[in-house]
């Protein structure tokens, strides 16, 4: 005998365990962060750059220098915004969409403007813009299978394009004009070569994704067939006897 009434002993229940503390959820970064602000600055610079580049007859060295300064600022912000977003966890949906748009906008405005002024052959502008827009669309095409990372060749292409276009914005003559023509040739070469490589990566990634999906579907089908066979065996029972569920 314990001396405890039976009713009390019967009603005794162990205390329920305390609920586990909820795991902290990382707060989403604000749209108004330094990386996105730099991207927006680059977007705002595009119309200002166009006005400066095309001011007057478009060949005034002073105004072309101002246009070069706007283009240089845009290129510098392009170098920093993505790195800041990745390093400090500032990646947002706005940044994912606005950053490539800002990149293509400033470069496209420079190329089209220079070709319209007769300083850059139109075929160069068409090749570069076709590659840039095509690769961007291709990235969206294969995004369900994964993200194609920026390669070293792609980064070198971007740097070469920026330097070459920047030199074409300035009014240069003599050896500097020859150097910028050589750089632009290198930029076009890298543009084509890296574009072909990105296409290859996209095709390989898509094939791998489709193969993985087919394999997953096959595993599900095999599991379903195996489950059906086990169910039939349970219903029939051993040696043709009625199943246990009969």
mmCIF file of C-alpha atoms in Angstrom, residues 6-232:
data_model
loop_
_atom_site.group_PDB
_atom_site.id
_atom_site.type_symbol
_atom_site.label_atom_id
_atom_site.label_comp_id
_atom_site.label_asym_id
_atom_site.label_seq_id
_atom_site.Cartn_x
_atom_site.Cartn_y
_atom_site.Cartn_z
ATOM 1 C CA UNK A 6 -6.732 4.767 -5.898
ATOM 2 C CA UNK A 7 -8.614 7.565 -7.596
ATOM 3 C CA UNK A 8 -5.619 9.846 -7.283
ATOM 4 C CA UNK A 9 -3.257 7.152 -8.512
ATOM 5 C CA UNK A 10 -5.504 6.389 -11.447
ATOM 6 C CA UNK A 11 -5.779 10.036 -12.409
ATOM 7 C CA UNK A 12 -2.038 10.642 -12.301
ATOM 8 C CA UNK A 13 -0.574 11.270 -15.734
ATOM 9 C CA UNK A 14 2.997 12.165 -16.623
ATOM 10 C CA UNK A 15 3.445 15.796 -17.512
ATOM 11 C CA UNK A 16 3.336 16.469 -21.246
ATOM 12 C CA UNK A 17 6.726 17.387 -22.670
ATOM 13 C CA UNK A 18 7.226 21.063 -23.333
ATOM 14 C CA UNK A 19 6.879 21.952 -27.010
ATOM 15 C CA UNK A 20 10.175 22.302 -28.793
ATOM 16 C CA UNK A 21 11.103 25.914 -29.497
ATOM 17 C CA UNK A 22 10.378 26.953 -33.020
ATOM 18 C CA UNK A 23 13.458 27.109 -35.178
ATOM 19 C CA UNK A 24 14.343 30.666 -36.094
ATOM 20 C CA UNK A 25 13.426 31.625 -39.628
ATOM 21 C CA UNK A 26 15.952 33.765 -41.442
ATOM 22 C CA UNK A 27 14.445 37.125 -42.299
ATOM 23 C CA UNK A 28 14.213 37.895 -45.993
ATOM 24 C CA UNK A 29 16.527 40.709 -47.019
ATOM 25 C CA UNK A 30 14.859 44.012 -47.735
ATOM 26 C CA UNK A 31 14.564 45.153 -51.320
ATOM 27 C CA UNK A 32 16.190 48.396 -50.196
ATOM 28 C CA UNK A 33 19.678 47.011 -49.659
ATOM 29 C CA UNK A 34 23.000 48.255 -50.982
ATOM 30 C CA UNK A 35 23.202 45.672 -53.775
ATOM 31 C CA UNK A 36 19.778 46.577 -55.175
ATOM 32 C CA UNK A 37 20.468 50.300 -54.773
ATOM 33 C CA UNK A 38 23.580 49.918 -56.947
ATOM 34 C CA UNK A 39 21.513 48.033 -59.528
ATOM 35 C CA UNK A 40 18.899 50.806 -59.546
ATOM 36 C CA UNK A 41 21.644 53.419 -59.936
ATOM 37 C CA UNK A 42 22.826 51.551 -63.015
ATOM 38 C CA UNK A 43 19.301 51.531 -64.442
ATOM 39 C CA UNK A 44 18.907 55.266 -63.821
ATOM 40 C CA UNK A 45 22.253 55.940 -65.516
ATOM 41 C CA UNK A 46 21.107 54.413 -68.815
ATOM 42 C CA UNK A 47 18.953 57.322 -70.103
ATOM 43 C CA UNK A 48 21.461 59.852 -68.799
ATOM 44 C CA UNK A 49 24.265 58.038 -70.589
ATOM 45 C CA UNK A 50 22.314 58.047 -73.865
ATOM 46 C CA UNK A 51 21.690 61.803 -73.601
ATOM 47 C CA UNK A 52 25.368 62.480 -72.955
ATOM 48 C CA UNK A 53 26.534 60.191 -75.775
ATOM 49 C CA UNK A 54 24.200 61.657 -78.395
ATOM 50 C CA UNK A 55 24.423 65.300 -77.289
ATOM 51 C CA UNK A 56 24.820 67.649 -80.240
ATOM 52 C CA UNK A 57 26.247 65.753 -83.171
ATOM 53 C CA UNK A 58 27.477 62.996 -80.857
ATOM 54 C CA UNK A 59 31.164 63.670 -81.494
ATOM 55 C CA UNK A 60 31.983 66.416 -79.017
ATOM 56 C CA UNK A 61 35.014 65.149 -77.013
ATOM 57 C CA UNK A 62 33.824 66.826 -73.804
ATOM 58 C CA UNK A 63 30.341 65.308 -73.886
ATOM 59 C CA UNK A 64 31.778 61.960 -74.898
ATOM 60 C CA UNK A 65 33.999 62.145 -71.805
ATOM 61 C CA UNK A 66 30.920 62.738 -69.643
ATOM 62 C CA UNK A 67 29.249 59.768 -71.322
ATOM 63 C CA UNK A 68 32.324 57.658 -70.615
ATOM 64 C CA UNK A 69 32.170 58.645 -66.933
ATOM 65 C CA UNK A 70 28.518 57.531 -66.717
ATOM 66 C CA UNK A 71 29.366 54.261 -68.467
ATOM 67 C CA UNK A 72 32.352 53.668 -66.159
ATOM 68 C CA UNK A 73 30.203 54.204 -63.056
ATOM 69 C CA UNK A 74 27.661 51.732 -64.406
ATOM 70 C CA UNK A 75 30.360 49.124 -65.027
ATOM 71 C CA UNK A 76 31.803 49.618 -61.532
ATOM 72 C CA UNK A 77 28.404 49.118 -59.902
ATOM 73 C CA UNK A 78 28.038 45.946 -61.975
ATOM 74 C CA UNK A 79 31.230 44.606 -60.415
ATOM 75 C CA UNK A 80 30.072 45.215 -56.856
ATOM 76 C CA UNK A 81 26.313 44.643 -56.611
ATOM 77 C CA UNK A 82 26.329 40.903 -57.323
ATOM 78 C CA UNK A 83 29.311 40.275 -55.053
ATOM 79 C CA UNK A 84 27.727 42.235 -52.193
ATOM 80 C CA UNK A 85 24.418 40.394 -52.609
ATOM 81 C CA UNK A 86 26.075 36.960 -52.418
ATOM 82 C CA UNK A 87 28.547 37.778 -49.656
ATOM 83 C CA UNK A 88 26.078 39.411 -47.267
ATOM 84 C CA UNK A 89 22.928 37.432 -48.065
ATOM 85 C CA UNK A 90 21.204 40.297 -49.881
ATOM 86 C CA UNK A 91 19.910 38.255 -52.826
ATOM 87 C CA UNK A 92 16.289 39.203 -53.621
ATOM 88 C CA UNK A 93 13.840 38.393 -56.402
ATOM 89 C CA UNK A 94 14.048 42.009 -57.522
ATOM 90 C CA UNK A 95 17.821 41.794 -57.793
ATOM 91 C CA UNK A 96 17.692 38.537 -59.760
ATOM 92 C CA UNK A 97 15.509 40.222 -62.382
ATOM 93 C CA UNK A 98 16.809 43.804 -62.328
ATOM 94 C CA UNK A 99 20.551 43.040 -62.353
ATOM 95 C CA UNK A 100 20.706 41.298 -65.766
ATOM 96 C CA UNK A 101 18.281 43.867 -67.200
ATOM 97 C CA UNK A 102 20.535 46.713 -66.027
ATOM 98 C CA UNK A 103 23.616 44.976 -67.454
ATOM 99 C CA UNK A 104 22.066 44.449 -70.876
ATOM 100 C CA UNK A 105 20.496 47.933 -70.900
ATOM 101 C CA UNK A 106 23.699 49.913 -70.384
ATOM 102 C CA UNK A 107 25.759 47.754 -72.755
ATOM 103 C CA UNK A 108 23.011 47.676 -75.383
ATOM 104 C CA UNK A 109 22.564 51.453 -75.189
ATOM 105 C CA UNK A 110 26.309 51.977 -75.683
ATOM 106 C CA UNK A 111 26.575 49.580 -78.620
ATOM 107 C CA UNK A 112 23.492 50.875 -80.434
ATOM 108 C CA UNK A 113 24.467 54.490 -79.785
ATOM 109 C CA UNK A 114 28.002 53.996 -81.085
ATOM 110 C CA UNK A 115 26.752 52.197 -84.198
ATOM 111 C CA UNK A 116 24.148 54.907 -84.816
ATOM 112 C CA UNK A 117 26.956 57.491 -84.677
ATOM 113 C CA UNK A 118 28.999 55.474 -87.165
ATOM 114 C CA UNK A 119 31.806 54.751 -84.704
ATOM 115 C CA UNK A 120 31.204 51.009 -84.431
ATOM 116 C CA UNK A 121 30.174 48.589 -87.198
ATOM 117 C CA UNK A 122 26.585 47.411 -86.867
ATOM 118 C CA UNK A 123 27.596 43.764 -87.255
ATOM 119 C CA UNK A 124 29.575 44.006 -84.008
ATOM 120 C CA UNK A 125 26.524 45.362 -82.191
ATOM 121 C CA UNK A 126 24.261 42.681 -83.670
ATOM 122 C CA UNK A 127 26.625 39.818 -82.767
ATOM 123 C CA UNK A 128 27.091 40.963 -79.167
ATOM 124 C CA UNK A 129 23.438 41.780 -78.502
ATOM 125 C CA UNK A 130 22.227 38.564 -80.155
ATOM 126 C CA UNK A 131 24.554 36.546 -77.941
ATOM 127 C CA UNK A 132 23.646 38.413 -74.741
ATOM 128 C CA UNK A 133 19.891 38.254 -75.266
ATOM 129 C CA UNK A 134 20.048 34.659 -76.503
ATOM 130 C CA UNK A 135 22.025 33.432 -73.499
ATOM 131 C CA UNK A 136 19.688 35.254 -71.119
ATOM 132 C CA UNK A 137 16.651 33.551 -72.663
ATOM 133 C CA UNK A 138 18.475 30.218 -72.621
ATOM 134 C CA UNK A 139 19.156 30.570 -68.897
ATOM 135 C CA UNK A 140 15.421 30.912 -68.293
ATOM 136 C CA UNK A 141 14.830 27.904 -70.567
ATOM 137 C CA UNK A 142 16.985 25.582 -68.439
ATOM 138 C CA UNK A 143 16.392 27.161 -65.034
ATOM 139 C CA UNK A 144 14.170 24.229 -63.990
ATOM 140 C CA UNK A 145 17.200 21.948 -64.342
ATOM 141 C CA UNK A 146 19.691 24.260 -62.666
ATOM 142 C CA UNK A 147 21.610 27.517 -62.953
ATOM 143 C CA UNK A 148 24.493 27.869 -65.385
ATOM 144 C CA UNK A 149 27.298 29.520 -63.413
ATOM 145 C CA UNK A 150 29.330 32.345 -64.851
ATOM 146 C CA UNK A 151 32.557 30.919 -66.245
ATOM 147 C CA UNK A 152 35.979 32.531 -66.239
ATOM 148 C CA UNK A 153 35.631 33.007 -69.964
ATOM 149 C CA UNK A 154 32.316 34.782 -69.442
ATOM 150 C CA UNK A 155 33.849 37.098 -66.851
ATOM 151 C CA UNK A 156 36.782 37.829 -69.142
ATOM 152 C CA UNK A 157 34.321 38.519 -71.967
ATOM 153 C CA UNK A 158 32.426 41.002 -69.803
ATOM 154 C CA UNK A 159 35.630 42.775 -68.788
ATOM 155 C CA UNK A 160 36.921 42.936 -72.368
ATOM 156 C CA UNK A 161 33.586 44.212 -73.658
ATOM 157 C CA UNK A 162 33.461 46.910 -70.985
ATOM 158 C CA UNK A 163 36.984 48.160 -71.658
ATOM 159 C CA UNK A 164 36.578 48.075 -75.439
ATOM 160 C CA UNK A 165 33.206 49.829 -75.451
ATOM 161 C CA UNK A 166 34.508 52.382 -72.967
ATOM 162 C CA UNK A 167 37.413 53.187 -75.294
ATOM 163 C CA UNK A 168 35.008 53.559 -78.235
ATOM 164 C CA UNK A 169 32.941 56.030 -76.233
ATOM 165 C CA UNK A 170 35.989 58.272 -75.896
ATOM 166 C CA UNK A 171 37.203 60.180 -78.940
ATOM 167 C CA UNK A 172 40.544 58.459 -79.569
ATOM 168 C CA UNK A 173 42.972 58.615 -82.478
ATOM 169 C CA UNK A 174 46.301 57.091 -83.398
ATOM 170 C CA UNK A 175 47.635 54.053 -81.511
ATOM 171 C CA UNK A 176 44.831 54.182 -78.927
ATOM 172 C CA UNK A 177 42.249 53.850 -81.694
ATOM 173 C CA UNK A 178 44.142 50.795 -82.983
ATOM 174 C CA UNK A 179 44.292 49.279 -79.498
ATOM 175 C CA UNK A 180 40.554 49.681 -78.963
ATOM 176 C CA UNK A 181 39.857 48.023 -82.333
ATOM 177 C CA UNK A 182 42.000 45.047 -81.297
ATOM 178 C CA UNK A 183 40.228 44.862 -77.929
ATOM 179 C CA UNK A 184 36.836 44.948 -79.616
ATOM 180 C CA UNK A 185 37.923 42.106 -81.888
ATOM 181 C CA UNK A 186 38.940 40.108 -78.816
ATOM 182 C CA UNK A 187 35.613 40.949 -77.173
ATOM 183 C CA UNK A 188 33.660 39.701 -80.186
ATOM 184 C CA UNK A 189 35.735 36.497 -80.262
ATOM 185 C CA UNK A 190 35.138 35.835 -76.550
ATOM 186 C CA UNK A 191 31.469 36.683 -76.990
ATOM 187 C CA UNK A 192 31.025 34.005 -79.652
ATOM 188 C CA UNK A 193 33.188 31.345 -77.962
ATOM 189 C CA UNK A 194 31.614 31.705 -74.517
ATOM 190 C CA UNK A 195 28.172 31.795 -76.096
ATOM 191 C CA UNK A 196 28.787 28.437 -77.758
ATOM 192 C CA UNK A 197 30.079 27.031 -74.453
ATOM 193 C CA UNK A 198 26.961 28.219 -72.600
ATOM 194 C CA UNK A 199 24.769 26.539 -75.205
ATOM 195 C CA UNK A 200 26.718 23.309 -74.717
ATOM 196 C CA UNK A 201 26.294 23.512 -70.938
ATOM 197 C CA UNK A 202 22.584 24.172 -71.313
ATOM 198 C CA UNK A 203 22.089 21.145 -73.570
ATOM 199 C CA UNK A 204 24.050 18.879 -71.201
ATOM 200 C CA UNK A 205 22.140 20.208 -68.179
ATOM 201 C CA UNK A 206 18.775 19.712 -69.865
ATOM 202 C CA UNK A 207 19.622 16.155 -70.930
ATOM 203 C CA UNK A 208 20.804 15.306 -67.409
ATOM 204 C CA UNK A 209 17.637 16.797 -65.937
ATOM 205 C CA UNK A 210 15.389 14.868 -68.311
ATOM 206 C CA UNK A 211 17.281 11.642 -67.582
ATOM 207 C CA UNK A 212 16.938 12.187 -63.831
ATOM 208 C CA UNK A 213 13.225 12.837 -64.197
ATOM 209 C CA UNK A 214 12.730 9.685 -66.295
ATOM 210 C CA UNK A 215 14.674 7.665 -63.706
ATOM 211 C CA UNK A 216 12.507 9.048 -60.908
ATOM 212 C CA UNK A 217 9.328 8.171 -62.818
ATOM 213 C CA UNK A 218 10.676 4.660 -63.434
ATOM 214 C CA UNK A 219 11.434 4.191 -59.715
ATOM 215 C CA UNK A 220 7.928 5.261 -58.796
ATOM 216 C CA UNK A 221 6.449 2.862 -61.377
ATOM 217 C CA UNK A 222 8.563 -0.053 -60.116
ATOM 218 C CA UNK A 223 7.593 0.688 -56.521
ATOM 219 C CA UNK A 224 3.930 0.808 -57.491
ATOM 220 C CA UNK A 225 4.161 -2.546 -59.332
ATOM 221 C CA UNK A 226 6.015 -4.136 -56.416
ATOM 222 C CA UNK A 227 3.426 -2.850 -53.982
ATOM 223 C CA UNK A 228 0.628 -4.251 -56.133
ATOM 224 C CA UNK A 229 2.266 -7.684 -56.305
ATOM 225 C CA UNK A 230 2.721 -7.790 -52.522
ATOM 226 C CA UNK A 231 -0.933 -6.898 -52.077
ATOM 227 C CA UNK A 232 -2.030 -9.699 -54.393
#
